Amino acid sequence: AQSVTQPDIHITVSEGASLELRCNYSYGATPYLFWYVQSPGQGLQLLLKYFSGDTLVQGIKGFEAEFKRSQSSFNLRKPSVHWSDAAEYFCAVGTSNNNDMRFGAGTRLTVKP
Amino acid sequence: DTAVSQTPKYLVTQMGNDKSIKCEQNLGHDTMYWYKQDSKKFLKIMFSYNNKELIINETVPNRFSPKSPDKAHLNLHINSLELGDSAVYFCASSPREAGPYGYTFGSGTRLTVV
């Protein structure tokens, strides 16, 4: 079965600084990869996804992610973080063979003024 | 206008009680899910239904029983609640093939068992 690892439990960045959240996946074929954001007390919102084509994908709220097959990674980036970006971020992997998406443990982002 | 709606948002109950959480989606999706999020924010799939048919049933105690009266609804009934059942439960939906589309999540039900 597919799996996801998010190595960083908690990251703190200053407002206006750049951000990179790491995600590594394990799956034998080409995966479908996703990033979700969860604000406190809310459900998960889809930021962006990759399943084929251009390995650099753009999402909502100014986020982007790059799929690197050689590194089994799908890191999320944002050039300038806003205070409203403070939230929990989840990387997820799905496949074409089933409807079972697996989530990483999440990375909590804190934004300092 | 809410795409995936869950009720109730908060549920506080005593050990041993039976409770239900309801979920409805108006997206026309074929597949619905229940996920459990523990206190460390880890998300684990519990059940997946496609067009009212169970397709995934992870290792979940049989005190948990999903029911799908139609493809727009997936309810979760929990018997004999235990302290360890305290968590946030998320309902989600997706088109038939979840792979390329991602999920649309409800806002969650925070269950507290006392």
PDB file of C-alpha atoms in Angstrom:
ATOM      1  CA  ALA A   1       0.000   0.000   0.000  1.00  0.00           C
ATOM      2  CA  GLN A   2       1.044   3.570  -0.526  1.00  0.00           C
ATOM      3  CA  SER A   3       2.348   5.704   2.340  1.00  0.00           C
ATOM      4  CA  VAL A   4       3.433   9.248   3.067  1.00  0.00           C
ATOM      5  CA  THR A   5       6.027  10.747   5.392  1.00  0.00           C
ATOM      6  CA  GLN A   6       6.144  14.343   6.489  1.00  0.00           C
ATOM      7  CA  PRO A   7       9.470  14.680   8.318  1.00  0.00           C
ATOM      8  CA  ASP A   8       8.717  17.982  10.026  1.00  0.00           C
ATOM      9  CA  ILE A   9       6.132  17.971  12.797  1.00  0.00           C
ATOM     10  CA  HIS A  10       6.290  21.695  13.416  1.00  0.00           C
ATOM     11  CA  ILE A  11       7.819  24.588  11.465  1.00  0.00           C
ATOM     12  CA  THR A  12       8.008  28.249  12.447  1.00  0.00           C
ATOM     13  CA  VAL A  13       8.679  30.969   9.888  1.00  0.00           C
ATOM     14  CA  SER A  14       8.523  34.736   9.982  1.00  0.00           C
ATOM     15  CA  GLU A  15       5.836  36.537   8.081  1.00  0.00           C
ATOM     16  CA  GLY A  16       7.130  37.392   4.632  1.00  0.00           C
ATOM     17  CA  ALA A  17       9.731  34.628   4.635  1.00  0.00           C
ATOM     18  CA  SER A  18       9.687  31.734   2.207  1.00  0.00           C
ATOM     19  CA  LEU A  19       8.334  28.344   3.141  1.00  0.00           C
ATOM     20  CA  GLU A  20       9.034  24.760   2.158  1.00  0.00           C
ATOM     21  CA  LEU A  21       7.198  21.807   3.677  1.00  0.00           C
ATOM     22  CA  ARG A  22       8.592  18.381   2.947  1.00  0.00           C
ATOM     23  CA  CYS A  23       6.706  15.301   1.827  1.00  0.00           C
ATOM     24  CA  ASN A  24       8.033  11.890   0.822  1.00  0.00           C
ATOM     25  CA  TYR A  25       5.881   9.109  -0.527  1.00  0.00           C
ATOM     26  CA  SER A  26       6.179   5.406  -1.085  1.00  0.00           C
ATOM     27  CA  TYR A  27       4.373   3.791  -4.004  1.00  0.00           C
ATOM     28  CA  GLY A  28       5.463   1.501  -6.802  1.00  0.00           C
ATOM     29  CA  ALA A  29       3.797   3.302  -9.672  1.00  0.00           C
ATOM     30  CA  THR A  30       3.068   6.930 -10.452  1.00  0.00           C
ATOM     31  CA  PRO A  31       1.140   8.274  -7.499  1.00  0.00           C
ATOM     32  CA  TYR A  32      -1.520  10.904  -7.263  1.00  0.00           C
ATOM     33  CA  LEU A  33      -0.235  13.483  -4.790  1.00  0.00           C
ATOM     34  CA  PHE A  34      -2.081  16.129  -2.851  1.00  0.00           C
ATOM     35  CA  TRP A  35      -1.546  18.864  -0.320  1.00  0.00           C
ATOM     36  CA  TYR A  36      -4.335  19.837   2.044  1.00  0.00           C
ATOM     37  CA  VAL A  37      -4.527  22.597   4.644  1.00  0.00           C
ATOM     38  CA  GLN A  38      -6.490  22.430   7.870  1.00  0.00           C
ATOM     39  CA  SER A  39      -7.165  25.621   9.795  1.00  0.00           C
ATOM     40  CA  PRO A  40      -8.056  25.272  13.484  1.00  0.00           C
ATOM     41  CA  GLY A  41     -11.502  23.771  13.964  1.00  0.00           C
ATOM     42  CA  GLN A  42     -11.996  23.306  10.247  1.00  0.00           C
ATOM     43  CA  GLY A  43     -12.018  20.495   7.746  1.00  0.00           C
ATOM     44  CA  LEU A  44      -9.295  19.903   5.189  1.00  0.00           C
ATOM     45  CA  GLN A  45      -9.115  22.058   2.091  1.00  0.00           C
ATOM     46  CA  LEU A  46      -7.350  20.943  -1.071  1.00  0.00           C
ATOM     47  CA  LEU A  47      -4.423  23.245  -1.956  1.00  0.00           C
ATOM     48  CA  LEU A  48      -3.117  21.483  -5.055  1.00  0.00           C
ATOM     49  CA  LYS A  49      -2.645  18.106  -6.691  1.00  0.00           C
ATOM     50  CA  TYR A  50      -0.379  16.277  -9.091  1.00  0.00           C
ATOM     51  CA  PHE A  51      -1.145  13.216 -11.201  1.00  0.00           C
ATOM     52  CA  SER A  52       0.627  13.739 -14.506  1.00  0.00           C
ATOM     53  CA  GLY A  53       2.240  16.314 -16.745  1.00  0.00           C
ATOM     54  CA  ASP A  54       4.218  19.302 -15.522  1.00  0.00           C
ATOM     55  CA  THR A  55       5.970  18.383 -12.308  1.00  0.00           C
ATOM     56  CA  LEU A  56       5.592  21.891 -10.896  1.00  0.00           C
ATOM     57  CA  VAL A  57       1.984  22.481  -9.943  1.00  0.00           C
ATOM     58  CA  GLN A  58       0.332  25.667  -8.834  1.00  0.00           C
ATOM     59  CA  GLY A  59      -2.366  25.753  -6.216  1.00  0.00           C
ATOM     60  CA  ILE A  60      -4.578  28.148  -4.363  1.00  0.00           C
ATOM     61  CA  LYS A  61      -3.392  30.822  -1.925  1.00  0.00           C
ATOM     62  CA  GLY A  62      -0.062  31.228  -3.739  1.00  0.00           C
ATOM     63  CA  PHE A  63       1.227  27.721  -3.005  1.00  0.00           C
ATOM     64  CA  GLU A  64       3.119  25.493  -5.404  1.00  0.00           C
ATOM     65  CA  ALA A  65       4.601  22.013  -5.190  1.00  0.00           C
ATOM     66  CA  GLU A  66       7.157  20.095  -7.190  1.00  0.00           C
ATOM     67  CA  PHE A  67       7.020  16.375  -7.897  1.00  0.00           C
ATOM     68  CA  LYS A  68      10.457  14.758  -7.980  1.00  0.00           C
ATOM     69  CA  ARG A  69      10.224  11.104  -8.893  1.00  0.00           C
ATOM     70  CA  SER A  70      13.924  10.443  -8.256  1.00  0.00           C
ATOM     71  CA  GLN A  71      13.541  11.632  -4.671  1.00  0.00           C
ATOM     72  CA  SER A  72       9.981  10.340  -4.132  1.00  0.00           C
ATOM     73  CA  SER A  73       9.130  13.823  -2.940  1.00  0.00           C
ATOM     74  CA  PHE A  74       6.361  16.362  -3.347  1.00  0.00           C
ATOM     75  CA  ASN A  75       7.436  19.423  -1.373  1.00  0.00           C
ATOM     76  CA  LEU A  76       5.134  22.381  -0.873  1.00  0.00           C
ATOM     77  CA  ARG A  77       6.472  25.910  -1.248  1.00  0.00           C
ATOM     78  CA  LYS A  78       5.363  29.478  -0.891  1.00  0.00           C
ATOM     79  CA  PRO A  79       7.626  32.457  -1.601  1.00  0.00           C
ATOM     80  CA  SER A  80       6.193  34.763   1.059  1.00  0.00           C
ATOM     81  CA  VAL A  81       4.179  33.512   4.005  1.00  0.00           C
ATOM     82  CA  HIS A  82       1.250  35.440   5.447  1.00  0.00           C
ATOM     83  CA  TRP A  83       0.023  35.216   9.037  1.00  0.00           C
ATOM     84  CA  SER A  84      -3.185  33.602   7.742  1.00  0.00           C
ATOM     85  CA  ASP A  85      -1.152  30.641   6.454  1.00  0.00           C
ATOM     86  CA  ALA A  86      -0.695  29.365  10.010  1.00  0.00           C
ATOM     87  CA  ALA A  87      -2.394  25.959   9.958  1.00  0.00           C
ATOM     88  CA  GLU A  88      -1.795  22.235   9.740  1.00  0.00           C
ATOM     89  CA  TYR A  89      -0.647  20.959   6.349  1.00  0.00           C
ATOM     90  CA  PHE A  90      -1.169  17.427   5.155  1.00  0.00           C
ATOM     91  CA  CYS A  91       0.425  15.643   2.241  1.00  0.00           C
ATOM     92  CA  ALA A  92      -1.547  12.718   0.817  1.00  0.00           C
ATOM     93  CA  VAL A  93      -1.057  10.007  -1.765  1.00  0.00           C
ATOM     94  CA  GLY A  94      -3.693   8.204  -3.779  1.00  0.00           C
ATOM     95  CA  THR A  95      -3.584   5.680  -6.579  1.00  0.00           C
ATOM     96  CA  SER A  96      -5.635   4.870  -9.636  1.00  0.00           C
ATOM     97  CA  ASN A  97      -6.489   1.402  -8.354  1.00  0.00           C
ATOM     98  CA  ASN A  98      -8.502   2.263  -5.314  1.00  0.00           C
ATOM     99  CA  ASN A  99     -10.294   5.013  -3.503  1.00  0.00           C
ATOM    100  CA  ASP A 100      -8.078   4.928  -0.452  1.00  0.00           C
ATOM    101  CA  MET A 101      -6.057   8.069   0.084  1.00  0.00           C
ATOM    102  CA  ARG A 102      -3.307   7.926   2.689  1.00  0.00           C
ATOM    103  CA  PHE A 103      -2.312  10.979   4.645  1.00  0.00           C
ATOM    104  CA  GLY A 104       0.937  12.020   6.245  1.00  0.00           C
ATOM    105  CA  ALA A 105       1.046  12.911   9.920  1.00  0.00           C
ATOM    106  CA  GLY A 106       0.865  16.612   9.124  1.00  0.00           C
ATOM    107  CA  THR A 107       3.155  19.612   9.614  1.00  0.00           C
ATOM    108  CA  ARG A 108       2.021  22.432  11.860  1.00  0.00           C
ATOM    109  CA  LEU A 109       3.032  25.843  10.543  1.00  0.00           C
ATOM    110  CA  THR A 110       3.438  28.756  12.934  1.00  0.00           C
ATOM    111  CA  VAL A 111       3.960  32.239  11.487  1.00  0.00           C
ATOM    112  CA  LYS A 112       5.838  34.795  13.599  1.00  0.00           C
ATOM    113  CA  PRO A 113       5.025  38.500  13.201  1.00  0.00           C
TER     114      PRO A 113
ATOM    115  CA  ASP B   1     -24.463  25.685  -0.212  1.00  0.00           C
ATOM    116  CA  THR B   2     -22.139  23.545   1.908  1.00  0.00           C
ATOM    117  CA  ALA B   3     -20.759  20.734  -0.275  1.00  0.00           C
ATOM    118  CA  VAL B   4     -20.187  18.157   2.486  1.00  0.00           C
ATOM    119  CA  SER B   5     -22.083  18.737   5.689  1.00  0.00           C
ATOM    120  CA  GLN B   6     -21.779  16.830   8.940  1.00  0.00           C
ATOM    121  CA  THR B   7     -23.978  16.963  11.991  1.00  0.00           C
ATOM    122  CA  PRO B   8     -23.491  17.490  14.810  1.00  0.00           C
ATOM    123  CA  LYS B   9     -20.337  19.584  14.947  1.00  0.00           C
ATOM    124  CA  TYR B  10     -19.761  18.740  18.604  1.00  0.00           C
ATOM    125  CA  LEU B  11     -20.891  15.658  20.483  1.00  0.00           C
ATOM    126  CA  VAL B  12     -20.257  15.044  24.171  1.00  0.00           C
ATOM    127  CA  THR B  13     -21.527  11.793  25.585  1.00  0.00           C
ATOM    128  CA  GLN B  14     -20.954   9.271  28.322  1.00  0.00           C
ATOM    129  CA  MET B  15     -19.201   5.946  28.016  1.00  0.00           C
ATOM    130  CA  GLY B  16     -21.488   3.130  26.968  1.00  0.00           C
ATOM    131  CA  ASN B  17     -23.890   5.323  25.027  1.00  0.00           C
ATOM    132  CA  ASP B  18     -24.796   4.870  21.361  1.00  0.00           C
ATOM    133  CA  LYS B  19     -24.517   7.841  19.021  1.00  0.00           C
ATOM    134  CA  SER B  20     -24.747   8.677  15.331  1.00  0.00           C
ATOM    135  CA  ILE B  21     -23.039  11.211  13.103  1.00  0.00           C
ATOM    136  CA  LYS B  22     -24.693  12.203   9.848  1.00  0.00           C
ATOM    137  CA  CYS B  23     -23.040  13.217   6.599  1.00  0.00           C
ATOM    138  CA  GLU B  24     -24.518  14.512   3.380  1.00  0.00           C
ATOM    139  CA  GLN B  25     -22.920  15.697   0.155  1.00  0.00           C
ATOM    140  CA  ASN B  26     -24.560  17.647  -2.659  1.00  0.00           C
ATOM    141  CA  LEU B  27     -21.723  17.306  -5.167  1.00  0.00           C
ATOM    142  CA  GLY B  28     -23.113  14.300  -6.994  1.00  0.00           C
ATOM    143  CA  HIS B  29     -20.046  12.279  -5.998  1.00  0.00           C
ATOM    144  CA  ASP B  30     -20.237   8.494  -6.019  1.00  0.00           C
ATOM    145  CA  THR B  31     -17.826   7.794  -3.181  1.00  0.00           C
ATOM    146  CA  MET B  32     -17.924   8.806   0.470  1.00  0.00           C
ATOM    147  CA  TYR B  33     -15.555   8.211   3.357  1.00  0.00           C
ATOM    148  CA  TRP B  34     -15.181   8.391   7.076  1.00  0.00           C
ATOM    149  CA  TYR B  35     -11.834   9.382   8.546  1.00  0.00           C
ATOM    150  CA  LYS B  36     -10.819   9.556  12.191  1.00  0.00           C
ATOM    151  CA  GLN B  37      -8.380  12.254  13.316  1.00  0.00           C
ATOM    152  CA  ASP B  38      -6.765  11.595  16.662  1.00  0.00           C
ATOM    153  CA  SER B  39      -5.367  14.071  19.157  1.00  0.00           C
ATOM    154  CA  LYS B  40      -2.056  14.166  17.273  1.00  0.00           C
ATOM    155  CA  LYS B  41      -3.854  15.145  14.072  1.00  0.00           C
ATOM    156  CA  PHE B  42      -3.207  11.789  12.421  1.00  0.00           C
ATOM    157  CA  LEU B  43      -5.872  10.957   9.831  1.00  0.00           C
ATOM    158  CA  LYS B  44      -6.883   7.352   9.396  1.00  0.00           C
ATOM    159  CA  ILE B  45      -9.462   6.034   6.985  1.00  0.00           C
ATOM    160  CA  MET B  46     -12.249   4.032   8.557  1.00  0.00           C
ATOM    161  CA  PHE B  47     -14.732   3.311   5.785  1.00  0.00           C
ATOM    162  CA  SER B  48     -15.289   3.989   2.132  1.00  0.00           C
ATOM    163  CA  TYR B  49     -18.587   3.602   0.294  1.00  0.00           C
ATOM    164  CA  ASN B  50     -19.149   3.732  -3.429  1.00  0.00           C
ATOM    165  CA  ASN B  51     -22.733   4.112  -4.591  1.00  0.00           C
ATOM    166  CA  LYS B  52     -24.035   2.756  -1.273  1.00  0.00           C
ATOM    167  CA  GLU B  53     -21.685  -0.225  -1.392  1.00  0.00           C
ATOM    168  CA  LEU B  54     -18.922  -0.716   1.174  1.00  0.00           C
ATOM    169  CA  ILE B  55     -15.522  -0.875  -0.528  1.00  0.00           C
ATOM    170  CA  ILE B  56     -13.083  -0.213   2.288  1.00  0.00           C
ATOM    171  CA  ASN B  57     -13.412  -1.275   5.871  1.00  0.00           C
ATOM    172  CA  GLU B  58     -10.204  -0.750   7.758  1.00  0.00           C
ATOM    173  CA  THR B  59      -9.521  -2.397  11.077  1.00  0.00           C
ATOM    174  CA  VAL B  60     -12.235  -0.664  12.992  1.00  0.00           C
ATOM    175  CA  PRO B  61     -14.107  -2.148  15.966  1.00  0.00           C
ATOM    176  CA  ASN B  62     -17.456  -3.547  14.937  1.00  0.00           C
ATOM    177  CA  ARG B  63     -19.044  -1.075  17.349  1.00  0.00           C
ATOM    178  CA  PHE B  64     -18.699   1.315  14.408  1.00  0.00           C
ATOM    179  CA  SER B  65     -21.279   0.734  11.700  1.00  0.00           C
ATOM    180  CA  PRO B  66     -21.606   2.924   8.622  1.00  0.00           C
ATOM    181  CA  LYS B  67     -24.898   3.193   6.830  1.00  0.00           C
ATOM    182  CA  SER B  68     -25.467   4.627   3.372  1.00  0.00           C
ATOM    183  CA  PRO B  69     -29.159   4.994   2.482  1.00  0.00           C
ATOM    184  CA  ASP B  70     -28.231   6.603  -0.837  1.00  0.00           C
ATOM    185  CA  LYS B  71     -25.072   7.820  -2.474  1.00  0.00           C
ATOM    186  CA  ALA B  72     -25.468  11.324  -1.069  1.00  0.00           C
ATOM    187  CA  HIS B  73     -25.520  10.173   2.560  1.00  0.00           C
ATOM    188  CA  LEU B  74     -23.123   8.222   4.730  1.00  0.00           C
ATOM    189  CA  ASN B  75     -23.914   8.042   8.418  1.00  0.00           C
ATOM    190  CA  LEU B  76     -21.749   6.623  11.171  1.00  0.00           C
ATOM    191  CA  HIS B  77     -23.310   4.851  14.116  1.00  0.00           C
ATOM    192  CA  ILE B  78     -21.206   4.027  17.149  1.00  0.00           C
ATOM    193  CA  ASN B  79     -22.352   1.588  19.832  1.00  0.00           C
ATOM    194  CA  SER B  80     -21.088   1.317  23.398  1.00  0.00           C
ATOM    195  CA  LEU B  81     -18.844   4.359  23.197  1.00  0.00           C
ATOM    196  CA  GLU B  82     -15.433   4.160  24.846  1.00  0.00           C
ATOM    197  CA  LEU B  83     -13.023   6.846  26.024  1.00  0.00           C
ATOM    198  CA  GLY B  84     -10.669   5.992  23.155  1.00  0.00           C
ATOM    199  CA  ASP B  85     -13.327   6.892  20.620  1.00  0.00           C
ATOM    200  CA  SER B  86     -12.812  10.556  21.458  1.00  0.00           C
ATOM    201  CA  ALA B  87     -11.535  12.168  18.259  1.00  0.00           C
ATOM    202  CA  VAL B  88     -12.590  14.326  15.352  1.00  0.00           C
ATOM    203  CA  TYR B  89     -14.464  12.401  12.686  1.00  0.00           C
ATOM    204  CA  PHE B  90     -14.391  13.682   9.132  1.00  0.00           C
ATOM    205  CA  CYS B  91     -16.678  12.769   6.319  1.00  0.00           C
ATOM    206  CA  ALA B  92     -15.408  13.258   2.774  1.00  0.00           C
ATOM    207  CA  SER B  93     -16.528  12.585  -0.768  1.00  0.00           C
ATOM    208  CA  SER B  94     -14.932  12.155  -4.175  1.00  0.00           C
ATOM    209  CA  PRO B  95     -15.872  11.226  -7.722  1.00  0.00           C
ATOM    210  CA  ARG B  96     -15.758   7.532  -8.598  1.00  0.00           C
ATOM    211  CA  GLU B  97     -12.005   7.412  -9.009  1.00  0.00           C
ATOM    212  CA  ALA B  98     -10.435   9.167  -6.048  1.00  0.00           C
ATOM    213  CA  GLY B  99      -6.962   9.227  -7.518  1.00  0.00           C
ATOM    214  CA  PRO B 100      -6.855  12.347  -9.676  1.00  0.00           C
ATOM    215  CA  TYR B 101      -9.579  14.328  -7.977  1.00  0.00           C
ATOM    216  CA  GLY B 102      -8.902  14.532  -4.287  1.00  0.00           C
ATOM    217  CA  TYR B 103     -11.506  14.676  -1.616  1.00  0.00           C
ATOM    218  CA  THR B 104     -13.942  17.291  -0.415  1.00  0.00           C
ATOM    219  CA  PHE B 105     -14.107  17.211   3.361  1.00  0.00           C
ATOM    220  CA  GLY B 106     -16.781  18.159   5.812  1.00  0.00           C
ATOM    221  CA  SER B 107     -15.888  20.404   8.721  1.00  0.00           C
ATOM    222  CA  GLY B 108     -15.690  17.516  11.169  1.00  0.00           C
ATOM    223  CA  THR B 109     -17.497  16.242  14.257  1.00  0.00           C
ATOM    224  CA  ARG B 110     -15.595  16.508  17.521  1.00  0.00           C
ATOM    225  CA  LEU B 111     -16.664  13.542  19.660  1.00  0.00           C
ATOM    226  CA  THR B 112     -15.807  13.629  23.347  1.00  0.00           C
ATOM    227  CA  VAL B 113     -16.558  10.573  25.454  1.00  0.00           C
ATOM    228  CA  VAL B 114     -16.567  11.184  29.203  1.00  0.00           C
TER     229      VAL B 114
END
